[in-house]
Amino acid sequence: MIWALIWINVVWLGPFAGILAIALSNTGEISMLFAEAIENVDRGPIQGVRAAGANLMQTICSLL
Amino acid sequence: MTHESLGRSPPFARFEQAEAEQLHIKRRQKWLFGLAFVLACLLSAYVGEMDIPEFVDGLPAFFNYFRDTLPEIGLTTFSQDVAEWYRGWGKWLKGLCMTGANIPSPVSSELITQQGLSPSWFQRIIHFSALISFLGFTLYSLYELDFFNLPMIWQGLTKLFDTLQFMLPPAAHGRTMDFIWAVLETLAMAFLGTLLATIASLVFGFLGAKNVIAQPLFHFCIRRVMVFCGEWML
């Protein structure tokens, strides 16, 4: 709600401000969820993929 | 039996054909889904009036908003600026002390019990009066906030049902297109908002995970930023 009030200063009153407001507030919530998920990830598969010779990016992509 | 002869045998050939068909169907579904997704994005961007140049032009206003909420503190006029910022701090402090004075402190009851009064009696009176005053204050607050004004509440409830009644035979009154457009706008906002949020969250999720960046202060700060964005400003 407050994000929407701030965003309508940036883009004029309309659906775009709504998109930005929803995006920003959801970013906070979803990144909280993602961070929790990444923190609680199982170490076993990571070690397995790393042992098979995957680099950092490949590890992240294969386990996401 | 070699691989070649296996490939030529009828059941194996049939299996291979079926597998190829299934893979083909799966690939086609994947492409269809991707196309539908891109189409949905473009349509939402159109319906949601997404205007990137306008966004870039207006972006300074976003930062100006936060800058304007901060007080102006100059180096030369530091003390005056802080005094201006905390205008009336003496009154706040006095109010804070008055709030604290009403809280019954356990120290005083201990002092009195040391002076020879019966501890159980004294404590019983303290606890009972605390309970009574708590209940009394609760009831007084409810009364003060019109909680016991039953006719008013009943009137409000009937108004609630009146509103429901207005909705019951759904009628557009000749504005069907307006309503459809509004529904589309809502859907576009929800879709694009969540999509952008998910993309941004991929980055912030990694930044906020303790086992990716093992830096307690950074972890704390970025978690607070997330809570600020997601909940405080909601």
Short mmCIF file of C-alpha atoms in Angstrom, two decimals:
data_model
loop_
_atom_site.label_atom_id
_atom_site.label_comp_id
_atom_site.label_asym_id
_atom_site.label_seq_id
_atom_site.Cartn_x
_atom_site.Cartn_y
_atom_site.Cartn_z
CA MET A 1 0.00 0.00 0.00
CA ILE A 2 2.71 2.44 0.99
CA TRP A 3 4.88 1.23 -1.90
CA ALA A 4 2.00 2.04 -4.21
CA LEU A 5 1.83 5.56 -2.78
CA ILE A 6 5.55 5.98 -3.41
CA TRP A 7 5.46 4.48 -6.91
CA ILE A 8 2.68 6.75 -8.14
CA ASN A 9 5.17 9.61 -7.75
CA VAL A 10 7.43 7.76 -10.18
CA VAL A 11 4.96 6.51 -12.77
CA TRP A 12 1.59 8.18 -12.91
CA LEU A 13 -1.53 6.67 -11.31
CA GLY A 14 -2.31 3.43 -13.10
CA PRO A 15 -1.71 -0.30 -13.23
CA PHE A 16 2.06 0.08 -13.68
CA ALA A 17 2.37 1.56 -10.19
CA GLY A 18 0.41 -1.44 -8.93
CA ILE A 19 2.78 -3.83 -10.69
CA LEU A 20 5.80 -2.14 -9.12
CA ALA A 21 4.23 -2.06 -5.66
CA ILE A 22 3.27 -5.73 -5.79
CA ALA A 23 6.70 -6.60 -7.17
CA LEU A 24 8.56 -4.79 -4.41
CA SER A 25 6.51 -6.10 -1.51
CA ASN A 26 6.51 -9.63 -2.93
CA THR A 27 10.27 -9.44 -3.46
CA GLY A 28 10.67 -9.03 0.27
CA GLU A 29 8.45 -11.97 1.11
CA ILE A 30 9.59 -14.36 -1.62
CA SER A 31 13.29 -13.68 -1.04
CA MET A 32 12.71 -14.48 2.63
CA LEU A 33 11.23 -17.83 1.55
CA PHE A 34 14.03 -18.47 -0.96
CA ALA A 35 16.69 -17.62 1.59
CA GLU A 36 15.16 -20.06 4.07
CA ALA A 37 15.00 -22.75 1.39
CA ILE A 38 18.64 -22.19 0.41
CA GLU A 39 19.74 -22.22 4.04
CA ASN A 40 18.01 -25.54 4.67
CA VAL A 41 19.28 -27.22 1.50
CA ASP A 42 20.68 -30.73 1.82
CA ARG A 43 24.51 -30.78 1.60
CA GLY A 44 24.72 -34.29 0.12
CA PRO A 45 23.67 -33.61 -3.50
CA ILE A 46 25.89 -30.51 -3.57
CA GLN A 47 28.95 -32.58 -2.65
CA GLY A 48 27.94 -35.17 -5.22
CA VAL A 49 27.64 -32.68 -8.07
CA ARG A 50 30.85 -30.93 -7.05
CA ALA A 51 32.67 -34.27 -6.94
CA ALA A 52 31.46 -34.97 -10.50
CA GLY A 53 33.28 -31.80 -11.57
CA ALA A 54 30.57 -29.14 -11.74
CA ASN A 55 31.59 -25.52 -11.23
CA LEU A 56 29.68 -23.09 -9.00
CA MET A 57 27.13 -22.01 -11.61
CA GLN A 58 26.47 -25.59 -12.75
CA THR A 59 25.99 -26.68 -9.13
CA ILE A 60 23.43 -23.95 -8.49
CA CYS A 61 21.54 -24.63 -11.73
CA SER A 62 21.43 -28.39 -11.28
CA LEU A 63 20.18 -28.20 -7.69
CA LEU A 64 17.72 -25.32 -7.99
CA MET B 1 22.60 -60.55 -29.21
CA THR B 2 24.04 -57.25 -30.43
CA HIS B 3 22.52 -53.82 -30.29
CA GLU B 4 21.79 -53.83 -34.06
CA SER B 5 19.74 -57.01 -33.91
CA LEU B 6 17.86 -55.65 -30.86
CA GLY B 7 16.99 -52.50 -32.77
CA ARG B 8 15.55 -54.53 -35.62
CA SER B 9 13.37 -56.79 -33.47
CA PRO B 10 9.69 -55.74 -33.65
CA PRO B 11 8.93 -55.15 -29.93
CA PHE B 12 12.06 -53.06 -29.48
CA ALA B 13 11.33 -51.01 -32.60
CA ARG B 14 7.80 -50.40 -31.36
CA PHE B 15 9.14 -49.28 -27.99
CA GLU B 16 11.59 -46.92 -29.61
CA GLN B 17 8.88 -45.43 -31.81
CA ALA B 18 6.57 -44.89 -28.84
CA GLU B 19 9.39 -43.29 -26.87
CA ALA B 20 10.19 -40.94 -29.74
CA GLU B 21 6.52 -39.98 -30.00
CA GLN B 22 6.29 -39.27 -26.29
CA LEU B 23 9.46 -37.15 -26.40
CA HIS B 24 8.05 -35.26 -29.36
CA ILE B 25 4.80 -34.56 -27.49
CA LYS B 26 6.71 -33.47 -24.42
CA ARG B 27 8.93 -31.12 -26.41
CA ARG B 28 5.91 -29.65 -28.17
CA GLN B 29 4.19 -29.09 -24.82
CA LYS B 30 7.26 -27.38 -23.48
CA TRP B 31 7.38 -25.03 -26.48
CA LEU B 32 3.66 -24.33 -26.24
CA PHE B 33 3.97 -23.52 -22.57
CA GLY B 34 6.93 -21.24 -23.22
CA LEU B 35 5.07 -19.45 -25.99
CA ALA B 36 1.98 -19.02 -23.81
CA PHE B 37 4.18 -17.67 -21.00
CA VAL B 38 5.87 -15.12 -23.24
CA LEU B 39 2.48 -14.13 -24.70
CA ALA B 40 1.07 -13.71 -21.18
CA CYS B 41 4.04 -11.52 -20.27
CA LEU B 42 3.62 -9.31 -23.33
CA LEU B 43 -0.15 -9.07 -22.88
CA SER B 44 0.25 -8.20 -19.19
CA ALA B 45 2.83 -5.59 -20.05
CA TYR B 46 0.41 -4.08 -22.55
CA VAL B 47 -2.62 -4.22 -20.24
CA GLY B 48 -0.58 -3.02 -17.28
CA GLU B 49 0.58 0.02 -19.25
CA MET B 50 4.22 -0.81 -18.58
CA ASP B 51 6.21 2.15 -19.83
CA ILE B 52 9.95 1.75 -19.32
CA PRO B 53 10.99 5.30 -20.42
CA GLU B 54 8.41 6.77 -18.06
CA PHE B 55 9.77 4.52 -15.30
CA VAL B 56 13.37 5.62 -15.94
CA ASP B 57 12.30 9.28 -16.10
CA GLY B 58 10.42 9.04 -12.83
CA LEU B 59 12.97 6.97 -10.92
CA PRO B 60 14.60 9.99 -9.22
CA ALA B 61 11.22 10.72 -7.60
CA PHE B 62 11.45 7.33 -5.85
CA PHE B 63 14.73 8.25 -4.14
CA ASN B 64 13.57 11.82 -3.54
CA TYR B 65 10.70 10.44 -1.48
CA PHE B 66 13.09 8.79 0.97
CA ARG B 67 15.44 11.77 0.96
CA ASP B 68 12.59 14.12 1.83
CA THR B 69 11.57 12.03 4.84
CA LEU B 70 15.08 12.40 6.31
CA PRO B 71 15.86 15.55 8.31
CA GLU B 72 18.38 18.02 6.95
CA ILE B 73 21.47 17.99 9.12
CA GLY B 74 24.28 20.35 8.14
CA LEU B 75 27.80 20.11 9.54
CA THR B 76 27.99 23.78 10.53
CA THR B 77 24.53 23.97 12.09
CA PHE B 78 24.61 20.45 13.55
CA SER B 79 23.22 21.16 17.03
CA GLN B 80 20.41 23.40 15.82
CA ASP B 81 19.38 20.84 13.21
CA VAL B 82 19.28 18.00 15.73
CA ALA B 83 17.31 20.22 18.12
CA GLU B 84 14.86 20.97 15.33
CA TRP B 85 14.58 17.27 14.50
CA TYR B 86 13.87 16.32 18.13
CA ARG B 87 11.60 19.28 18.73
CA GLY B 88 9.78 18.97 22.05
CA TRP B 89 11.98 16.12 23.37
CA GLY B 90 11.55 17.40 26.95
CA LYS B 91 7.81 16.77 26.78
CA TRP B 92 8.37 13.29 25.38
CA LEU B 93 10.73 12.43 28.20
CA LYS B 94 8.28 13.74 30.81
CA GLY B 95 5.48 11.68 29.24
CA LEU B 96 7.71 8.61 29.26
CA CYS B 97 8.46 9.10 32.97
CA MET B 98 4.76 9.48 33.75
CA THR B 99 4.00 6.24 31.92
CA GLY B 100 6.70 4.47 33.87
CA ALA B 101 5.51 5.87 37.22
CA ASN B 102 2.17 4.08 37.00
CA ILE B 103 3.72 0.65 36.65
CA PRO B 104 3.72 -0.94 40.14
CA SER B 105 7.33 -1.77 40.83
CA PRO B 106 8.22 -4.98 42.67
CA VAL B 107 10.96 -3.16 44.57
CA SER B 108 8.51 -1.18 46.72
CA SER B 109 6.57 -4.28 47.77
CA GLU B 110 9.82 -5.96 48.76
CA LEU B 111 10.75 -2.93 50.84
CA ILE B 112 7.44 -3.03 52.67
CA THR B 113 7.65 -6.76 53.33
CA GLN B 114 11.03 -6.15 54.95
CA GLN B 115 9.38 -3.65 57.26
CA GLY B 116 7.30 -6.38 58.87
CA LEU B 117 3.96 -6.42 57.04
CA SER B 118 2.51 -9.85 56.36
CA PRO B 119 3.98 -10.70 52.94
CA SER B 120 1.19 -12.95 51.74
CA TRP B 121 -1.51 -10.41 52.64
CA PHE B 122 0.31 -7.53 51.04
CA GLN B 123 1.13 -9.42 47.89
CA ARG B 124 -2.41 -10.70 47.65
CA ILE B 125 -3.76 -7.16 47.81
CA ILE B 126 -1.26 -5.96 45.21
CA HIS B 127 -2.09 -8.78 42.82
CA PHE B 128 -5.84 -8.43 43.32
CA SER B 129 -5.83 -4.69 42.79
CA ALA B 130 -3.62 -5.08 39.73
CA LEU B 131 -6.07 -7.59 38.28
CA ILE B 132 -9.07 -5.40 39.09
CA SER B 133 -7.48 -2.30 37.63
CA PHE B 134 -6.45 -4.22 34.50
CA LEU B 135 -9.99 -5.51 33.99
CA GLY B 136 -11.45 -2.11 34.77
CA PHE B 137 -9.16 -0.38 32.33
CA THR B 138 -10.01 -2.94 29.66
CA LEU B 139 -13.75 -2.42 30.15
CA TYR B 140 -13.31 1.34 30.24
CA SER B 141 -11.33 1.24 26.99
CA LEU B 142 -13.96 -0.92 25.30
CA TYR B 143 -16.68 1.48 26.51
CA GLU B 144 -14.71 4.50 25.35
CA LEU B 145 -14.27 2.93 21.89
CA ASP B 146 -18.07 2.37 21.55
CA PHE B 147 -17.75 -1.39 21.88
CA PHE B 148 -20.95 -1.64 23.95
CA ASN B 149 -22.92 0.59 21.61
CA LEU B 150 -24.96 -2.38 20.39
CA PRO B 151 -27.53 -0.45 18.30
CA MET B 152 -24.68 1.14 16.35
CA ILE B 153 -23.02 -2.22 15.75
CA TRP B 154 -26.32 -3.75 14.65
CA GLN B 155 -26.91 -0.87 12.27
CA GLY B 156 -23.45 -1.36 10.79
CA LEU B 157 -24.02 -5.09 10.34
CA THR B 158 -27.27 -4.50 8.46
CA LYS B 159 -25.40 -2.07 6.20
CA LEU B 160 -22.89 -4.85 5.57
CA PHE B 161 -25.70 -7.11 4.39
CA ASP B 162 -27.12 -4.28 2.28
CA THR B 163 -23.78 -4.11 0.49
CA LEU B 164 -23.88 -7.86 -0.09
CA GLN B 165 -27.40 -7.50 -1.46
CA PHE B 166 -26.22 -4.95 -4.01
CA MET B 167 -23.87 -7.56 -5.43
CA LEU B 168 -26.37 -10.37 -5.66
CA PRO B 169 -27.77 -10.20 -9.16
CA PRO B 170 -24.45 -9.32 -10.85
CA ALA B 171 -25.19 -6.50 -13.27
CA ALA B 172 -22.75 -4.42 -15.30
CA HIS B 173 -25.23 -1.62 -16.11
CA GLY B 174 -23.90 -1.27 -19.64
CA ARG B 175 -20.24 -1.11 -18.58
CA THR B 176 -19.28 -4.67 -19.31
CA MET B 177 -16.13 -3.73 -21.21
CA ASP B 178 -14.94 -1.46 -18.39
CA PHE B 179 -15.33 -4.26 -15.89
CA ILE B 180 -13.59 -6.79 -18.13
CA TRP B 181 -10.73 -4.34 -18.63
CA ALA B 182 -10.47 -3.78 -14.86
CA VAL B 183 -10.35 -7.54 -14.28
CA LEU B 184 -7.65 -7.89 -16.93
CA GLU B 185 -5.65 -5.07 -15.34
CA THR B 186 -5.87 -6.76 -11.96
CA LEU B 187 -4.70 -10.05 -13.41
CA ALA B 188 -1.86 -8.36 -15.29
CA MET B 189 -0.73 -6.55 -12.13
CA ALA B 190 -0.74 -9.74 -10.09
CA PHE B 191 1.03 -11.76 -12.81
CA LEU B 192 3.75 -9.28 -13.69
CA GLY B 193 4.25 -8.16 -10.10
CA THR B 194 4.80 -11.71 -8.92
CA LEU B 195 7.00 -12.53 -11.93
CA LEU B 196 9.28 -9.53 -11.36
CA ALA B 197 9.35 -10.28 -7.64
CA THR B 198 10.37 -13.88 -8.26
CA ILE B 199 13.19 -12.84 -10.59
CA ALA B 200 14.49 -10.30 -8.08
CA SER B 201 14.07 -12.80 -5.23
CA LEU B 202 16.40 -15.29 -6.91
CA VAL B 203 19.22 -12.81 -6.31
CA PHE B 204 18.10 -11.66 -2.88
CA GLY B 205 17.41 -15.22 -1.77
CA PHE B 206 21.05 -16.12 -2.32
CA LEU B 207 22.22 -12.88 -0.72
CA GLY B 208 20.07 -13.53 2.34
CA ALA B 209 21.03 -17.17 2.87
CA LYS B 210 23.37 -17.70 5.80
CA ASN B 211 25.32 -20.51 4.14
CA VAL B 212 26.00 -18.51 0.96
CA ILE B 213 27.28 -15.34 2.61
CA ALA B 214 28.52 -16.21 6.09
CA GLN B 215 28.64 -12.65 7.40
CA PRO B 216 26.30 -12.13 10.40
CA LEU B 217 26.00 -8.36 10.09
CA PHE B 218 25.26 -8.51 6.35
CA HIS B 219 22.79 -11.35 6.92
CA PHE B 220 20.98 -9.37 9.62
CA CYS B 221 20.85 -6.21 7.50
CA ILE B 222 19.56 -7.89 4.36
CA ARG B 223 16.92 -9.79 6.35
CA ARG B 224 15.72 -6.51 7.85
CA VAL B 225 15.57 -4.99 4.36
CA MET B 226 13.42 -7.93 3.24
CA VAL B 227 11.06 -7.59 6.19
CA PHE B 228 10.89 -3.84 5.60
CA CYS B 229 9.98 -4.31 1.93
CA GLY B 230 7.62 -7.20 2.46
CA GLU B 231 5.78 -6.47 5.67
CA TRP B 232 6.32 -3.04 7.20
CA MET B 233 5.53 -1.18 4.00
CA LEU B 234 2.55 -3.39 3.15
#
